[in-house]
Short mmCIF file of C-alpha atoms and ligand atoms in Angstrom, two decimals:
data_model
loop_
_atom_site.label_atom_id
_atom_site.label_comp_id
_atom_site.label_asym_id
_atom_site.label_seq_id
_atom_site.Cartn_x
_atom_site.Cartn_y
_atom_site.Cartn_z
CA UNK A 1 6.06 -7.68 0.70
CA UNK A 2 6.42 -9.91 3.72
CA UNK A 3 3.15 -12.03 3.41
CA UNK A 4 3.72 -13.55 6.88
CA UNK A 5 2.93 -10.31 8.68
CA UNK A 6 -0.36 -10.20 10.37
CA UNK A 7 -1.93 -6.80 10.82
CA UNK A 8 -4.38 -5.24 13.33
CA UNK A 9 -6.83 -2.98 11.91
CA UNK A 10 -7.74 0.11 14.09
CA UNK A 11 -11.12 1.41 13.09
CA UNK A 12 -12.19 -1.69 11.53
CA UNK A 13 -15.74 -0.46 11.20
CA UNK A 14 -14.88 2.71 9.32
CA UNK A 15 -14.90 3.35 5.57
CA UNK A 16 -10.84 2.86 5.33
CA UNK A 17 -10.63 0.20 7.78
CA UNK A 18 -13.13 -2.14 5.75
CA UNK A 19 -11.21 -1.25 2.66
CA UNK A 20 -7.93 -2.18 4.60
CA UNK A 21 -9.55 -5.51 5.51
CA UNK A 22 -10.43 -6.18 1.82
CA UNK A 23 -6.92 -4.97 0.47
CA UNK A 24 -5.49 -7.31 2.92
CA UNK A 25 -7.32 -10.18 1.87
CA UNK A 26 -6.59 -9.50 -1.57
CA UNK A 27 -3.00 -9.36 -0.91
CA UNK A 28 -3.07 -12.32 1.14
CA UNK A 29 -1.82 -10.58 4.21
CA UNK A 30 -3.51 -12.00 7.43
CA UNK A 31 -5.78 -9.74 9.43
CA UNK A 32 -4.93 -10.96 12.98
CA UNK A 33 -6.97 -8.54 14.84
CA UNK A 34 -9.53 -5.72 14.55
CA UNK A 35 -10.24 -2.89 16.92
CA UNK A 36 -12.74 -0.09 17.15
CA UNK A 37 -13.46 2.57 20.02
CA UNK A 38 -15.58 1.57 22.81
CA UNK A 39 -19.61 2.07 22.30
CA UNK A 40 -19.28 1.38 18.44
CA UNK A 41 -22.10 -0.98 17.60
CA UNK A 42 -19.90 -3.18 15.54
CA UNK A 43 -17.86 -4.15 18.44
CA UNK A 44 -18.11 -7.93 18.83
CA UNK A 45 -18.94 -8.67 15.15
CA UNK A 46 -16.35 -10.43 12.77
CA UNK A 47 -14.31 -7.86 10.96
CA UNK A 48 -14.08 -9.74 7.55
CA UNK A 49 -17.88 -10.29 7.56
CA UNK A 50 -18.41 -6.58 8.25
CA UNK A 51 -16.04 -5.86 5.16
CA UNK A 52 -18.00 -7.95 2.78
CA UNK A 53 -15.88 -11.03 3.14
CA UNK A 54 -16.27 -14.42 4.29
CA UNK A 55 -16.26 -14.57 8.20
CA UNK A 56 -12.92 -15.76 9.73
CA UNK A 57 -13.46 -15.37 13.38
CA UNK A 58 -11.59 -11.90 13.79
CA UNK A 59 -13.79 -10.24 16.06
CA UNK A 60 -13.76 -6.60 16.58
CA UNK A 61 -12.50 -5.74 20.21
CA UNK A 62 -11.29 -2.64 21.97
CA UNK A 63 -8.27 -3.71 23.80
CA UNK A 64 -5.14 -3.78 21.80
CA UNK A 65 -2.88 -5.25 24.66
CA UNK A 66 -5.30 -8.10 25.23
CA UNK A 67 -4.82 -9.14 21.27
CA UNK A 68 -1.36 -8.26 21.15
CA UNK A 69 -0.36 -11.76 20.16
CA UNK A 70 -2.39 -11.71 17.07
CA UNK A 71 -0.85 -8.88 15.08
CA UNK A 72 2.54 -7.41 14.32
CA UNK A 73 1.82 -4.17 12.50
CA UNK A 74 -1.26 -1.93 13.40
CA UNK A 75 -2.91 -0.33 10.60
CA UNK A 76 -4.76 3.11 11.78
CA UNK A 77 -7.28 4.94 9.97
CA UNK A 78 -9.47 6.72 12.62
CA UNK A 79 -9.22 10.08 14.50
CA UNK A 80 -6.16 11.70 15.82
CA UNK A 81 -7.24 11.06 19.58
CA UNK A 82 -7.71 7.19 18.56
CA UNK A 83 -4.36 7.16 16.68
CA UNK A 84 -2.65 8.82 19.73
CA UNK A 85 -3.95 6.24 22.38
CA UNK A 86 -3.14 3.26 20.24
CA UNK A 87 0.51 5.03 19.62
CA UNK A 88 0.99 4.70 23.51
CA UNK A 89 -0.24 0.99 23.51
CA UNK A 90 1.82 0.22 20.63
CA UNK A 91 4.87 1.66 22.09
CA UNK A 92 4.20 -0.49 25.38
CA UNK A 93 3.79 -3.33 23.03
CA UNK A 94 6.76 -2.91 20.88
CA UNK A 95 4.33 -3.06 17.90
CA UNK A 96 4.97 -1.15 14.42
CA UNK A 97 2.39 1.20 13.02
CA UNK A 98 0.95 2.30 9.83
CA UNK A 99 -0.71 5.67 10.54
CA UNK A 100 -3.22 6.91 7.65
CA UNK A 101 -5.27 9.18 9.91
CA UNK A 102 -5.00 13.01 9.20
CA UNK A 103 -5.77 16.17 10.86
CA UNK A 104 -3.00 15.93 13.62
CA UNK A 105 -2.13 19.04 15.68
CA UNK A 106 1.69 20.12 15.61
CA UNK A 107 1.96 18.52 19.36
CA UNK A 108 0.21 15.28 18.15
CA UNK A 109 2.83 15.22 15.23
CA UNK A 110 5.66 15.93 17.59
CA UNK A 111 4.44 12.76 19.68
CA UNK A 112 4.65 10.63 16.83
CA UNK A 113 8.02 11.55 15.82
CA UNK A 114 9.20 10.98 19.34
CA UNK A 115 7.63 7.62 19.10
CA UNK A 116 9.30 6.60 16.14
CA UNK A 117 12.50 6.55 17.93
CA UNK A 118 11.37 3.58 19.71
CA UNK A 119 9.05 1.68 17.01
CA UNK A 120 8.98 1.75 13.29
CA UNK A 121 6.05 3.87 11.78
CA UNK A 122 4.97 4.81 8.22
CA UNK A 123 2.81 7.96 8.35
CA UNK A 124 1.18 9.33 5.01
CA UNK A 125 -1.40 11.64 4.32
CA UNK A 126 -2.24 9.57 1.43
CA UNK A 127 -1.25 6.12 0.57
CA UNK A 128 -2.12 5.91 -3.07
CA UNK A 129 0.55 5.31 -5.97
CA UNK A 130 -0.78 8.26 -7.96
CA UNK A 131 -0.57 10.87 -5.28
CA UNK A 132 2.82 9.82 -4.23
CA UNK A 133 3.94 10.15 -8.07
CA UNK A 134 2.40 13.74 -8.03
CA UNK A 135 4.42 14.76 -5.13
CA UNK A 136 7.62 14.20 -7.02
CA UNK A 137 6.15 15.77 -10.13
CA UNK A 138 5.14 18.98 -8.02
CA UNK A 139 8.89 19.28 -6.49
CA UNK A 140 10.13 19.37 -10.06
CA UNK A 141 7.27 21.73 -11.28
CA UNK A 142 7.83 24.19 -8.51
CA UNK A 143 11.56 24.11 -8.89
CA UNK A 144 11.12 24.68 -12.81
CA UNK A 145 8.57 27.53 -12.65
CA UNK A 146 9.78 29.42 -9.68
CA UNK A 147 8.23 32.58 -8.26
CA UNK A 148 6.53 33.73 -11.62
CA UNK A 149 3.96 31.26 -10.92
CA UNK A 150 1.51 31.42 -8.13
CA UNK A 151 0.36 28.25 -6.71
CA UNK A 152 -3.14 27.50 -5.49
CA UNK A 153 -4.35 23.82 -4.20
CA UNK A 154 -7.93 22.93 -4.43
CA UNK A 155 -9.38 19.84 -2.88
CA UNK A 156 -12.71 18.11 -2.88
CA UNK A 157 -14.04 15.41 -0.29
CA UNK A 158 -17.28 13.66 0.93
CA UNK A 159 -19.36 15.41 3.28
CA UNK A 160 -18.37 13.38 6.35
CA UNK A 161 -14.66 14.42 6.18
CA UNK A 162 -13.93 16.28 9.48
CA UNK A 163 -10.65 17.94 8.86
CA UNK A 164 -9.41 20.74 6.36
CA UNK A 165 -7.47 21.00 4.47
CA UNK A 166 -7.11 17.43 3.62
CA UNK A 167 -3.74 15.66 4.66
CA UNK A 168 -3.18 15.18 1.01
CA UNK A 169 -3.48 18.73 0.05
CA UNK A 170 -1.04 19.58 3.06
CA UNK A 171 1.35 16.92 1.57
CA UNK A 172 1.10 18.33 -1.96
CA UNK A 173 1.69 21.85 -0.46
CA UNK A 174 4.89 20.53 1.28
CA UNK A 175 6.06 18.97 -1.90
CA UNK A 176 5.65 22.40 -3.75
CA UNK A 177 7.57 24.28 -0.71
CA UNK A 178 10.28 21.77 -0.94
CA UNK A 179 10.62 22.21 -4.59
CA UNK A 180 10.40 26.02 -4.31
CA UNK A 181 13.26 25.83 -1.25
CA UNK A 182 10.91 27.23 1.38
CA UNK A 183 8.81 25.95 4.52
CA UNK A 184 5.12 25.65 3.88
CA UNK A 185 3.90 27.09 7.09
CA UNK A 186 5.66 30.36 6.39
CA UNK A 187 3.93 30.75 3.16
CA UNK A 188 0.32 28.88 3.42
CA UNK A 189 -2.69 30.69 3.26
CA UNK A 190 -5.66 28.60 4.47
CA UNK A 191 -8.61 31.06 4.44
CA UNK A 192 -9.87 34.08 2.51
CA UNK A 193 -12.87 36.11 3.44
CA UNK A 194 -13.79 39.94 2.94
CA UNK A 195 -11.11 42.40 2.20
CA UNK A 196 -8.07 40.27 1.74
CA UNK A 197 -5.80 42.57 -0.15
CA UNK A 198 -3.57 41.34 -3.22
CA UNK A 199 -2.18 37.76 -3.11
CA UNK A 200 1.13 37.74 -1.16
CA UNK A 201 4.07 37.13 -3.59
CA UNK A 202 5.12 33.42 -3.23
CA UNK A 203 2.22 32.02 -0.90
CA UNK A 204 0.64 28.98 -1.41
CA UNK A 205 -3.18 29.04 -1.24
CA UNK A 206 -5.56 26.24 -0.15
CA UNK A 207 -9.28 25.83 -1.29
CA UNK A 208 -11.70 23.20 0.25
CA UNK A 209 -14.76 21.71 -1.05
CA UNK A 210 -16.87 19.20 0.89
CA UNK A 211 -20.05 17.30 -0.26
CA UNK A 212 -21.40 14.12 -1.70
CA UNK A 213 -19.53 11.11 -1.76
CA UNK A 214 -16.37 12.39 -3.48
CA UNK A 215 -13.39 9.95 -2.24
CA UNK A 216 -10.78 12.72 -3.00
CA UNK A 217 -9.88 15.20 -5.63
CA UNK A 218 -6.88 17.28 -5.66
CA UNK A 219 -5.55 19.94 -8.06
CA UNK A 220 -2.28 21.91 -7.72
CA UNK A 221 -2.51 25.17 -10.14
CA UNK A 222 0.75 26.94 -11.09
CA UNK A 223 -0.95 30.29 -12.30
CA UNK A 224 1.60 32.19 -14.38
CA UNK A 225 0.86 35.39 -16.83
CA UNK A 226 -0.48 33.92 -20.10
CA UNK A 227 -0.22 30.16 -19.10
CA UNK A 228 -1.34 27.72 -16.19
CA UNK A 229 0.04 24.30 -15.35
CA UNK A 230 -2.20 22.15 -13.54
CA UNK A 231 -1.64 18.65 -11.71
CA UNK A 232 -4.70 16.65 -10.77
CA UNK A 233 -5.34 13.51 -9.02
CA UNK A 234 -8.75 11.89 -8.56
CA UNK A 235 -9.43 9.13 -6.48
CA UNK A 236 -12.44 6.89 -7.29
CA UNK A 237 -12.07 4.18 -4.80
CA UNK A 238 -10.80 4.02 -1.16
CA UNK A 239 -9.12 0.56 -2.14
CA UNK A 240 -6.16 2.49 -3.69
CA UNK A 241 -5.12 4.01 -0.26
CA UNK A 242 -6.07 0.73 1.36
CA UNK A 243 -3.62 -1.10 -1.06
CA UNK A 244 -0.94 1.19 -0.25
CA UNK A 245 -1.34 1.11 3.35
CA UNK A 246 -1.40 -2.93 3.31
CA UNK A 247 1.89 -2.63 1.02
CA UNK A 248 3.35 -0.32 3.73
CA UNK A 249 2.37 -2.93 6.64
CA UNK A 250 4.18 -5.77 4.63
CA UNK A 251 7.19 -3.32 4.03
CA UNK A 252 7.33 -2.06 7.63
CA UNK A 253 7.39 -5.42 9.81
CA UNK A 254 10.84 -6.22 11.07
CA UNK A 255 12.12 -2.64 9.92
CA UNK A 256 14.24 -0.80 12.70
CA UNK A 257 12.54 2.05 14.69
CA UNK A 258 12.10 5.41 12.43
CA UNK A 259 9.34 7.72 10.97
CA UNK A 260 9.01 6.33 7.17
CA UNK A 261 6.97 7.65 4.39
CA UNK A 262 5.39 6.25 1.47
CA UNK A 263 8.29 7.32 -0.74
CA UNK A 264 10.36 4.93 1.45
CA UNK A 265 7.93 2.08 0.82
CA UNK A 266 7.88 2.62 -2.79
CA UNK A 267 11.50 2.97 -3.48
CA UNK A 268 12.18 -0.35 -1.87
P1 NAD B 301 -14.64 6.86 9.25
O1 NAD B 301 -15.57 7.83 10.02
O2 NAD B 301 -15.38 6.16 8.19
O3 NAD B 301 -13.96 5.59 10.11
C1 NAD B 301 -13.14 6.12 11.19
C2 NAD B 301 -13.20 4.81 12.34
O4 NAD B 301 -12.44 5.15 13.31
C3 NAD B 301 -14.83 4.84 12.74
O5 NAD B 301 -15.16 3.23 12.62
C4 NAD B 301 -14.47 5.18 14.28
O6 NAD B 301 -15.45 4.40 15.23
C5 NAD B 301 -13.03 4.98 14.46
N1 NAD B 301 -12.44 5.52 15.72
C6 NAD B 301 -13.00 6.92 15.87
N2 NAD B 301 -12.17 7.29 16.90
C7 NAD B 301 -11.60 6.20 17.41
C8 NAD B 301 -10.66 5.62 18.82
N3 NAD B 301 -10.52 6.71 19.42
N4 NAD B 301 -10.26 4.69 18.64
C9 NAD B 301 -10.54 3.50 17.67
N5 NAD B 301 -11.47 3.78 16.66
C10 NAD B 301 -11.82 5.06 16.41
O7 NAD B 301 -13.21 7.74 8.53
P2 NAD B 301 -12.59 7.22 7.14
O8 NAD B 301 -13.16 7.71 5.97
O9 NAD B 301 -12.16 5.66 7.15
O10 NAD B 301 -11.30 8.08 7.66
C11 NAD B 301 -10.38 7.68 8.51
C12 NAD B 301 -9.07 8.69 8.71
O11 NAD B 301 -8.37 8.20 7.54
C13 NAD B 301 -9.64 10.19 8.49
O12 NAD B 301 -8.57 10.89 9.42
C14 NAD B 301 -9.16 10.05 6.93
O13 NAD B 301 -8.87 11.52 6.71
C15 NAD B 301 -7.91 9.54 6.96
N6 NAD B 301 -7.75 8.90 5.37
C16 NAD B 301 -6.47 8.89 4.91
C17 NAD B 301 -6.17 8.44 3.78
C18 NAD B 301 -4.86 8.17 3.40
O14 NAD B 301 -4.38 7.73 2.38
N7 NAD B 301 -3.78 8.38 4.40
C19 NAD B 301 -7.08 7.82 2.81
C20 NAD B 301 -8.55 8.23 3.46
C21 NAD B 301 -9.03 8.65 4.63
#
């Protein structure tokens, strides 16, 4: 990791923003700037203090361009509209971005892909080491088990989460589809209600649970006749995502433009 990199944290008052600040502090990566959307009560506060650390004069502001000299890589865990506005600012400023926000529309994803021709971006629906290992296991399992096994993905998250299925569940679905040699969107079933008919062969089903303070649970089931394989990941702390995002930021500084994944970061 390049420890001279200074990160800017967008969404600094949020759950993940605060975890990213803690993770950067533990990894001795400088937090040079912190941002929030206008109107949030924490604008004007010290971002490190808000994250439970000693104050260090990094005041949360709303203007990326005004603080451009203070950071090299922007780490974003906000909402899609916040990401896209920040992306346009980073394009104008020539700054790299780590994107952890989830719930993008296909048009927003296309916008990110186009931007990555000009700036380096790491985008991941999940930054944890364990989930990224699961992606590899799932590709292997889907290729080995084949069409005789039905695939269902169940995820649970806290009651504040606003998108479904989770970005992680979608990544897991894409890994299964890759392993099976197919395209997720042509086989995904996101909703079932009423008289659904029998399960279409080869489909990949998603189920969503929302409630309490669940940080993030995902299980991928391969359901065969007479046996079942399950691959489960349970996150008990946001710090594992934050540590991955900080690692990605350190890896990204100075790279050439491109859209990178956590797999690229982990194999380096
Ligand atoms: P949160 O609601 O606690 O925090 C989001 C923060 O972003 C808030 O402080 C909010 O004020 C700020 N924000 C919202 N709109 C903004 C804008 N337009 N500009 C600037 N800031 C804005 O949410 P959270 O739990 O921290 O999650 C944030 C995002 O990260 C979600 O999309 C979530 O799904 C995703 N997430 C990803 C991973 C991963 O590993 N990729 C892990 C956990 C959460």
